[in-house]
Tab-separated table of C-alpha atoms in Angstrom:
chain	number	residue	atom	x	y	z
U	117	MET	CA	97.560	-61.580	-17.475
U	118	LYS	CA	100.812	-60.566	-15.694
U	119	PHE	CA	102.476	-57.827	-17.298
U	120	GLU	CA	105.681	-59.564	-18.396
U	121	ASP	CA	103.404	-61.871	-20.323
U	122	PHE	CA	101.894	-59.022	-22.205
U	123	ASN	CA	105.208	-57.451	-22.835
U	124	GLN	CA	106.313	-60.618	-24.529
U	125	LEU	CA	103.319	-60.437	-26.842
U	126	VAL	CA	104.325	-56.710	-27.935
U	127	PRO	CA	106.646	-57.635	-30.743
U	128	LYS	CA	104.103	-60.100	-32.073
U	129	ILE	CA	101.412	-57.350	-32.089
U	130	THR	CA	103.731	-55.077	-33.840
U	131	ASN	CA	103.872	-57.211	-36.840
U	132	LEU	CA	100.379	-58.229	-37.298
U	133	LYS	CA	98.164	-57.381	-40.259
U	134	LEU	CA	95.129	-55.309	-38.876
U	135	PRO	CA	91.725	-57.035	-38.831
U	136	GLY	CA	90.176	-53.381	-39.269
U	137	GLU	CA	86.701	-53.020	-40.526
U	138	VAL	CA	85.825	-56.785	-39.793
U	139	SER	CA	86.388	-56.137	-36.111
U	140	HIS	CA	84.770	-52.737	-35.988
U	141	TYR	CA	81.483	-53.985	-37.333
U	142	LYS	CA	81.405	-56.451	-34.589
U	143	MET	CA	80.576	-53.741	-32.371
U	144	ALA	CA	78.879	-51.309	-34.627
U	145	PRO	CA	75.112	-50.478	-34.243
U	146	LEU	CA	73.293	-51.671	-37.249
U	147	LEU	CA	72.276	-48.169	-38.334
U	148	ARG	CA	75.842	-46.881	-37.968
U	149	LYS	CA	77.109	-49.984	-39.979
U	150	LYS	CA	74.714	-49.281	-42.747
U	151	GLU	CA	75.660	-45.582	-42.561
U	152	LEU	CA	79.313	-45.972	-42.680
U	153	GLU	CA	79.007	-48.786	-45.578
U	154	ALA	CA	77.230	-46.118	-47.735
U	155	LEU	CA	79.435	-43.110	-46.843
U	156	LYS	CA	82.516	-41.802	-48.323
U	157	PHE	CA	84.043	-40.330	-45.366
U	158	ASP	CA	86.757	-38.693	-47.191
U	159	GLU	CA	84.308	-36.485	-48.990
U	160	GLN	CA	83.096	-35.237	-45.532
U	161	ASN	CA	86.330	-33.590	-44.778
U	162	PRO	CA	86.333	-34.864	-41.574
U	163	ARG	CA	88.453	-33.385	-38.627
U	164	ARG	CA	91.387	-35.613	-37.391
U	165	ALA	CA	91.915	-36.900	-34.003
U	166	ALA	CA	93.856	-39.493	-32.281
U	167	VAL	CA	93.610	-41.877	-29.129
U	168	LEU	CA	95.715	-44.192	-27.299
U	169	SER	CA	95.061	-47.664	-25.708
U	170	LEU	CA	97.543	-47.619	-22.959
U	171	PHE	CA	98.778	-50.737	-21.133
U	172	TYR	CA	100.716	-50.724	-18.010
U	173	PRO	CA	101.530	-52.849	-14.816
U	174	ASP	CA	99.269	-52.093	-11.966
U	175	TYR	CA	100.774	-52.606	-8.249
U	176	ASN	CA	100.148	-56.369	-8.403
U	177	GLY	CA	102.113	-56.747	-11.755
U	178	VAL	CA	98.823	-57.430	-13.618
U	179	THR	CA	98.451	-55.801	-17.003
U	180	ASN	CA	95.779	-52.952	-17.382
U	181	PHE	CA	94.509	-50.302	-19.683
U	182	ILE	CA	92.558	-47.322	-19.144
U	183	LEU	CA	89.486	-45.711	-20.378
U	184	ILE	CA	88.122	-42.356	-19.259
U	185	LEU	CA	84.660	-41.183	-18.286
U	186	ARG	CA	84.210	-37.778	-19.881
U	187	LYS	CA	82.436	-35.040	-18.284
U	188	GLU	CA	78.869	-33.892	-18.994
U	189	TYR	CA	79.253	-30.963	-21.909
U	190	LYS	CA	77.014	-29.735	-24.794
U	191	GLY	CA	78.210	-32.341	-27.351
U	192	VAL	CA	77.501	-35.879	-28.759
U	193	HIS	CA	80.090	-37.506	-26.571
U	194	SER	CA	78.889	-36.079	-23.456
U	195	ASN	CA	79.379	-38.455	-20.275
U	196	GLN	CA	80.477	-41.299	-22.471
U	197	VAL	CA	83.701	-43.778	-21.898
U	198	GLY	CA	86.453	-43.354	-24.386
U	199	PHE	CA	90.167	-43.740	-24.816
U	200	PRO	CA	92.113	-40.595	-23.904
U	201	GLY	CA	92.611	-38.683	-26.780
U	202	GLY	CA	91.581	-35.786	-28.962
U	203	LYS	CA	91.704	-33.514	-31.876
U	204	VAL	CA	94.914	-32.719	-33.776
U	205	GLU	CA	96.479	-29.415	-32.754
U	206	LEU	CA	98.924	-27.297	-34.783
U	207	ILE	CA	101.909	-28.156	-32.310
U	208	ASP	CA	101.610	-31.838	-32.898
U	209	GLU	CA	104.096	-33.195	-35.221
U	210	ASN	CA	101.785	-36.288	-36.338
U	211	LEU	CA	98.921	-38.325	-35.012
U	212	GLN	CA	100.945	-40.284	-32.775
U	213	ALA	CA	102.006	-37.075	-31.030
U	214	THR	CA	98.461	-36.067	-30.800
U	215	ALA	CA	97.550	-39.418	-28.869
U	216	LEU	CA	100.367	-39.120	-26.622
U	217	ARG	CA	100.051	-35.055	-26.028
U	218	GLU	CA	96.139	-35.732	-25.219
U	219	THR	CA	96.815	-38.572	-22.945
U	220	GLU	CA	99.453	-36.580	-20.909
U	221	GLU	CA	96.953	-33.670	-20.739
U	222	GLU	CA	93.990	-35.807	-19.626
U	223	VAL	CA	95.280	-38.436	-17.298
U	224	GLY	CA	98.821	-37.237	-16.447
U	225	VAL	CA	101.070	-39.984	-18.240
U	226	ASP	CA	104.467	-38.646	-19.361
U	227	ALA	CA	104.481	-38.988	-22.855
U	228	LYS	CA	108.148	-39.581	-22.780
U	229	LYS	CA	107.467	-42.868	-20.851
U	230	VAL	CA	105.195	-44.304	-23.170
U	231	LYS	CA	106.329	-46.722	-26.118
U	232	VAL	CA	103.703	-46.693	-28.873
U	233	PHE	CA	103.962	-50.096	-30.699
U	234	LYS	CA	100.980	-50.349	-33.053
U	235	GLU	CA	98.934	-48.032	-35.092
U	236	LEU	CA	95.386	-49.236	-35.550
U	237	SER	CA	92.638	-48.863	-38.101
U	238	ASP	CA	91.101	-45.546	-38.584
U	239	VAL	CA	87.265	-45.063	-37.170
U	240	TYR	CA	85.115	-42.479	-38.820
U	241	ILE	CA	82.364	-40.961	-36.344
U	242	PRO	CA	79.571	-39.479	-38.315
U	243	PRO	CA	77.899	-37.469	-35.447
U	244	SER	CA	80.870	-35.564	-34.891
U	245	ASN	CA	82.422	-35.778	-38.069
U	246	PHE	CA	85.865	-37.016	-36.874
U	247	LEU	CA	88.431	-39.435	-38.237
U	248	VAL	CA	90.166	-41.008	-35.442
U	249	THR	CA	93.229	-42.982	-35.344
U	250	PRO	CA	93.923	-45.372	-32.368
U	251	PHE	CA	97.365	-46.210	-31.194
U	252	MET	CA	98.438	-49.104	-28.699
U	253	GLY	CA	101.307	-48.088	-26.394
U	254	ILE	CA	102.854	-49.513	-23.371
U	255	THR	CA	104.443	-47.858	-20.147
U	256	TYR	CA	106.629	-49.939	-17.841
U	257	GLU	CA	105.820	-48.225	-14.582
U	258	THR	CA	102.605	-48.065	-12.654
U	259	PRO	CA	101.476	-44.810	-13.531
U	260	LYS	CA	100.273	-42.047	-10.962
U	261	PHE	CA	97.186	-40.656	-12.827
U	262	VAL	CA	95.989	-37.177	-12.625
U	263	LEU	CA	92.929	-36.725	-14.446
U	264	GLU	CA	92.090	-33.284	-16.121
U	265	GLU	CA	89.129	-32.178	-13.981
U	266	GLN	CA	87.591	-30.144	-16.708
U	267	GLU	CA	87.221	-32.915	-19.173
U	268	VAL	CA	87.644	-36.031	-17.338
U	269	GLU	CA	85.026	-37.429	-14.688
U	270	GLU	CA	86.567	-40.633	-14.034
U	271	ILE	CA	89.824	-42.804	-14.991
U	272	LEU	CA	88.904	-46.491	-15.516
U	273	GLU	CA	91.528	-48.899	-14.999
U	274	ILE	CA	90.687	-52.190	-16.600
U	275	PRO	CA	92.390	-55.553	-16.476
U	276	VAL	CA	93.159	-56.787	-19.961
U	277	VAL	CA	91.612	-60.208	-19.226
U	278	ASP	CA	88.382	-58.678	-18.697
U	279	LEU	CA	88.478	-57.174	-22.239
U	280	LEU	CA	89.286	-60.521	-23.656
U	281	LYS	CA	86.252	-62.533	-21.827
U	282	ASP	CA	83.362	-63.241	-24.200
U	283	GLU	CA	80.876	-62.555	-21.569
U	284	THR	CA	81.874	-58.677	-21.491
U	285	VAL	CA	79.953	-58.260	-24.741
U	286	PHE	CA	76.355	-57.722	-24.517
U	287	ASN	CA	73.423	-55.745	-26.232
U	288	LYS	CA	71.812	-52.890	-24.736
U	289	ASN	CA	68.969	-50.534	-25.778
U	290	LEU	CA	70.078	-46.906	-25.994
U	291	THR	CA	68.834	-43.583	-27.186
U	292	THR	CA	71.971	-41.907	-28.785
U	293	SER	CA	72.422	-38.677	-30.589
U	294	TYR	CA	71.307	-39.939	-33.869
U	295	ALA	CA	68.568	-42.606	-33.101
U	296	ARG	CA	66.021	-43.458	-30.359
U	297	ASN	CA	65.747	-46.832	-28.755
U	298	ILE	CA	68.181	-48.867	-30.864
U	299	ASP	CA	69.893	-52.097	-29.833
U	300	VAL	CA	73.488	-51.504	-29.789
U	301	PRO	CA	76.346	-54.101	-29.043
U	302	ALA	CA	78.577	-52.894	-26.018
U	303	PHE	CA	81.019	-53.820	-23.671
U	304	LYS	CA	80.516	-54.142	-20.033
U	305	LEU	CA	83.892	-52.949	-18.324
U	306	ASN	CA	84.007	-52.012	-14.683
U	307	GLU	CA	80.306	-51.903	-14.710
U	308	TYR	CA	80.393	-49.206	-17.457
U	309	THR	CA	78.502	-49.632	-20.826
U	310	VAL	CA	81.330	-48.884	-23.549
U	311	TRP	CA	79.624	-48.646	-27.064
U	312	GLY	CA	79.768	-46.736	-30.323
U	313	ALA	CA	83.032	-45.747	-31.865
U	314	THR	CA	85.222	-46.501	-28.390
U	315	ALA	CA	83.687	-50.092	-28.644
U	316	MET	CA	84.480	-50.510	-32.416
U	317	MET	CA	88.260	-49.629	-31.596
U	318	LEU	CA	88.325	-51.965	-28.543
U	319	SER	CA	87.115	-54.882	-30.669
U	320	GLU	CA	90.043	-54.388	-32.995
U	321	VAL	CA	92.260	-54.370	-29.985
U	322	LYS	CA	90.422	-57.407	-28.498
U	323	GLU	CA	90.928	-59.423	-31.609
U	324	ILE	CA	94.622	-58.338	-31.976
U	325	ILE	CA	95.546	-59.527	-28.438
U	326	LYS	CA	93.684	-62.716	-28.721
U	327	SER	CA	95.355	-63.618	-31.948
U	328	VAL	CA	98.855	-63.747	-30.205
U	329	TYR	CA	97.677	-64.887	-26.680
Protein backbone atom coordinates (compact mmCIF):
# COMPACT_ATOMS: atom_id res chain seq x y z
CA MET A 1 0.00 0.00 0.00
CA LYS A 2 1.44 3.33 -1.08
CA PHE A 3 1.82 5.86 1.71
CA GLU A 4 -0.32 8.46 -0.05
CA ASP A 5 -3.13 5.89 -0.22
CA PHE A 6 -2.84 5.10 3.49
CA ASN A 7 -2.77 8.80 4.34
CA GLN A 8 -6.13 9.20 2.60
CA LEU A 9 -7.58 6.54 4.90
CA VAL A 10 -6.60 8.38 8.09
CA PRO A 11 -9.64 10.73 8.25
CA LYS A 12 -11.95 7.74 7.72
CA ILE A 13 -10.20 5.75 10.45
CA THR A 14 -10.42 8.69 12.84
CA ASN A 15 -14.23 8.64 12.66
CA LEU A 16 -14.70 4.88 12.90
CA LYS A 17 -16.40 3.13 15.80
CA LEU A 18 -13.98 0.72 17.46
CA PRO A 19 -14.57 -3.04 17.03
CA GLY A 20 -13.07 -3.59 20.50
CA GLU A 21 -13.32 -6.98 22.20
CA VAL A 22 -14.84 -8.61 19.12
CA SER A 23 -11.57 -8.09 17.28
CA HIS A 24 -9.44 -8.83 20.35
CA TYR A 25 -11.01 -12.23 20.95
CA LYS A 26 -10.18 -13.37 17.41
CA MET A 27 -6.52 -13.48 18.49
CA ALA A 28 -6.91 -14.37 22.17
CA PRO A 29 -5.86 -17.82 23.41
CA LEU A 30 -8.87 -19.79 24.66
CA LEU A 31 -7.65 -19.74 28.27
CA ARG A 32 -7.04 -16.00 28.10
CA LYS A 33 -10.46 -15.40 26.56
CA LYS A 34 -12.20 -17.29 29.37
CA GLU A 35 -10.11 -15.46 31.95
CA LEU A 36 -10.91 -12.05 30.50
CA GLU A 37 -14.61 -12.82 30.22
CA ALA A 38 -14.76 -13.80 33.89
CA LEU A 39 -12.49 -11.08 35.23
CA LYS A 40 -13.44 -7.60 36.36
CA PHE A 41 -10.07 -6.06 35.65
CA ASP A 42 -10.93 -2.72 37.27
CA GLU A 43 -11.03 -4.58 40.59
CA GLN A 44 -7.40 -5.67 40.06
CA ASN A 45 -6.12 -2.08 40.35
CA PRO A 46 -4.08 -2.54 37.14
CA ARG A 47 -1.04 -0.51 36.26
CA ARG A 48 -1.50 1.72 33.22
CA ALA A 49 0.53 1.62 30.04
CA ALA A 50 0.26 2.85 26.46
CA VAL A 51 1.70 1.73 23.13
CA LEU A 52 1.87 3.16 19.62
CA SER A 53 1.11 1.60 16.26
CA LEU A 54 3.22 3.92 14.12
CA PHE A 55 2.73 4.16 10.35
CA TYR A 56 5.27 5.76 8.02
CA PRO A 57 6.60 5.68 4.43
CA ASP A 58 9.64 3.54 3.73
CA TYR A 59 12.24 4.66 1.19
CA ASN A 60 10.09 3.26 -1.64
CA GLY A 61 6.97 5.10 -0.52
CA VAL A 62 5.32 1.97 0.87
CA THR A 63 3.38 2.16 4.14
CA ASN A 64 5.05 0.31 7.01
CA PHE A 65 4.45 0.06 10.72
CA ILE A 66 6.86 -1.09 13.40
CA LEU A 67 7.00 -3.70 16.10
CA ILE A 68 9.93 -4.34 18.42
CA LEU A 69 11.55 -7.49 19.73
CA ARG A 70 12.22 -6.97 23.41
CA LYS A 71 15.42 -8.05 25.12
CA GLU A 72 15.49 -11.09 27.36
CA TYR A 73 14.88 -10.14 30.98
CA LYS A 74 13.31 -11.55 34.14
CA GLY A 75 9.70 -10.81 33.31
CA VAL A 76 6.60 -12.23 31.63
CA HIS A 77 7.18 -10.35 28.35
CA SER A 78 10.84 -11.25 27.92
CA ASN A 79 11.98 -11.66 24.29
CA GLN A 80 8.49 -11.07 22.91
CA VAL A 81 7.40 -8.99 19.95
CA GLY A 82 5.31 -5.96 20.81
CA PHE A 83 4.55 -2.36 20.00
CA PRO A 84 6.86 0.37 21.25
CA GLY A 85 5.44 1.70 24.49
CA GLY A 86 5.48 1.21 28.22
CA LYS A 87 4.14 2.18 31.61
CA VAL A 88 2.84 5.60 32.57
CA GLU A 89 5.31 7.90 34.30
CA LEU A 90 4.59 10.95 36.46
CA ILE A 91 5.94 13.26 33.76
CA ASP A 92 3.28 12.10 31.25
CA GLU A 93 0.36 14.45 30.72
CA ASN A 94 -1.87 11.60 29.53
CA LEU A 95 -1.77 8.13 27.99
CA GLN A 96 -1.06 9.49 24.52
CA ALA A 97 1.97 11.28 25.92
CA THR A 98 3.12 7.98 27.42
CA ALA A 99 2.92 6.22 24.06
CA LEU A 100 4.82 9.00 22.28
CA ARG A 101 7.51 9.31 24.95
CA GLU A 102 8.13 5.59 25.12
CA THR A 103 8.26 5.31 21.33
CA GLU A 104 10.84 8.08 21.15
CA GLU A 105 12.90 6.44 23.89
CA GLU A 106 12.75 2.93 22.43
CA VAL A 107 13.10 3.52 18.68
CA GLY A 108 14.23 7.14 18.36
CA VAL A 109 11.22 8.65 16.55
CA ASP A 110 10.74 12.30 17.51
CA ALA A 111 7.37 12.58 19.28
CA LYS A 112 6.83 16.04 17.77
CA LYS A 113 6.84 14.51 14.29
CA VAL A 114 4.09 11.98 15.06
CA LYS A 115 0.41 12.72 14.55
CA VAL A 116 -1.77 10.49 16.71
CA PHE A 117 -5.08 9.96 14.91
CA LYS A 118 -6.85 7.15 16.79
CA GLU A 119 -7.11 5.84 20.34
CA LEU A 120 -7.90 2.12 20.34
CA SER A 121 -9.60 -0.20 22.81
CA ASP A 122 -7.87 -1.02 26.08
CA VAL A 123 -6.37 -4.49 26.52
CA TYR A 124 -5.92 -5.98 29.98
CA ILE A 125 -2.89 -8.27 30.45
CA PRO A 126 -3.48 -10.57 33.46
CA PRO A 127 0.08 -11.98 33.89
CA SER A 128 1.57 -8.51 34.41
CA ASN A 129 -1.61 -6.74 35.63
CA PHE A 130 -1.31 -3.97 33.04
CA LEU A 131 -4.18 -2.18 31.35
CA VAL A 132 -2.77 -1.03 28.01
CA THR A 133 -4.17 1.69 25.75
CA PRO A 134 -2.97 1.47 22.13
CA PHE A 135 -2.85 4.45 19.78
CA MET A 136 -2.47 4.72 16.01
CA GLY A 137 -0.11 7.42 14.78
CA ILE A 138 1.51 8.55 11.57
CA THR A 139 4.75 10.29 10.66
CA TYR A 140 5.25 11.71 7.19
CA GLU A 141 9.00 11.19 7.07
CA THR A 142 10.93 7.95 6.73
CA PRO A 143 12.30 7.56 10.27
CA LYS A 144 15.93 6.96 11.08
CA PHE A 145 15.36 4.47 13.85
CA VAL A 146 17.67 4.30 16.85
CA LEU A 147 16.91 1.38 19.13
CA GLU A 148 17.29 1.60 22.89
CA GLU A 149 19.87 -1.14 23.38
CA GLN A 150 19.01 -2.00 26.99
CA GLU A 151 15.36 -2.82 26.18
CA VAL A 152 15.07 -3.43 22.44
CA GLU A 153 16.74 -6.30 20.61
CA GLU A 154 15.45 -5.50 17.13
CA ILE A 155 13.10 -3.15 15.27
CA LEU A 156 10.72 -4.90 12.86
CA GLU A 157 9.60 -2.82 9.87
CA ILE A 158 6.43 -4.44 8.52
CA PRO A 159 4.48 -3.53 5.37
CA VAL A 160 0.84 -2.85 6.19
CA VAL A 161 -0.26 -5.13 3.37
CA ASP A 162 1.34 -8.08 5.19
CA LEU A 163 -0.86 -7.46 8.22
CA LEU A 164 -3.97 -7.38 6.03
CA LYS A 165 -3.31 -10.79 4.45
CA ASP A 166 -5.42 -13.60 5.90
CA GLU A 167 -2.56 -16.08 5.51
CA THR A 168 -0.47 -14.27 8.11
CA VAL A 169 -2.78 -15.66 10.82
CA PHE A 170 -2.06 -19.16 12.09
CA ASN A 171 -2.15 -21.29 15.24
CA LYS A 172 0.98 -22.15 17.19
CA ASN A 173 1.60 -24.40 20.17
CA LEU A 174 3.42 -22.46 22.88
CA THR A 175 4.45 -22.66 26.50
CA THR A 176 3.64 -19.31 28.06
CA SER A 177 3.99 -17.63 31.43
CA TYR A 178 0.57 -18.94 32.45
CA ALA A 179 0.13 -22.29 30.64
CA ARG A 180 2.08 -25.08 28.98
CA ASN A 181 1.56 -26.54 25.50
CA ILE A 182 -1.43 -24.45 24.49
CA ASP A 183 -2.56 -23.55 20.99
CA VAL A 184 -2.64 -19.81 20.44
CA PRO A 185 -3.73 -17.73 17.43
CA ALA A 186 -0.85 -15.63 16.14
CA PHE A 187 0.41 -13.48 13.30
CA LYS A 188 3.50 -14.42 11.31
CA LEU A 189 5.16 -11.10 10.43
CA ASN A 190 8.74 -10.75 9.17
CA GLU A 191 9.18 -14.41 10.17
CA TYR A 192 8.36 -13.60 13.80
CA THR A 193 5.43 -15.05 15.75
CA VAL A 194 3.28 -12.31 17.25
CA TRP A 195 0.76 -13.54 19.83
CA GLY A 196 -0.97 -12.60 23.07
CA ALA A 197 -1.90 -9.01 23.88
CA THR A 198 0.04 -7.60 20.92
CA ALA A 199 -1.83 -9.89 18.52
CA MET A 200 -5.11 -8.80 20.09
CA MET A 201 -4.24 -5.14 19.54
CA LEU A 202 -3.03 -5.86 16.00
CA SER A 203 -6.33 -7.59 15.28
CA GLU A 204 -8.19 -4.36 16.00
CA VAL A 205 -5.72 -2.36 13.88
CA LYS A 206 -6.18 -4.84 11.02
CA GLU A 207 -9.97 -4.77 11.22
CA ILE A 208 -10.05 -0.98 11.28
CA ILE A 209 -7.81 -0.62 8.22
CA LYS A 210 -9.61 -3.33 6.25
CA SER A 211 -12.97 -1.68 6.92
CA VAL A 212 -11.93 1.48 5.06
CA TYR A 213 -9.46 0.10 2.50
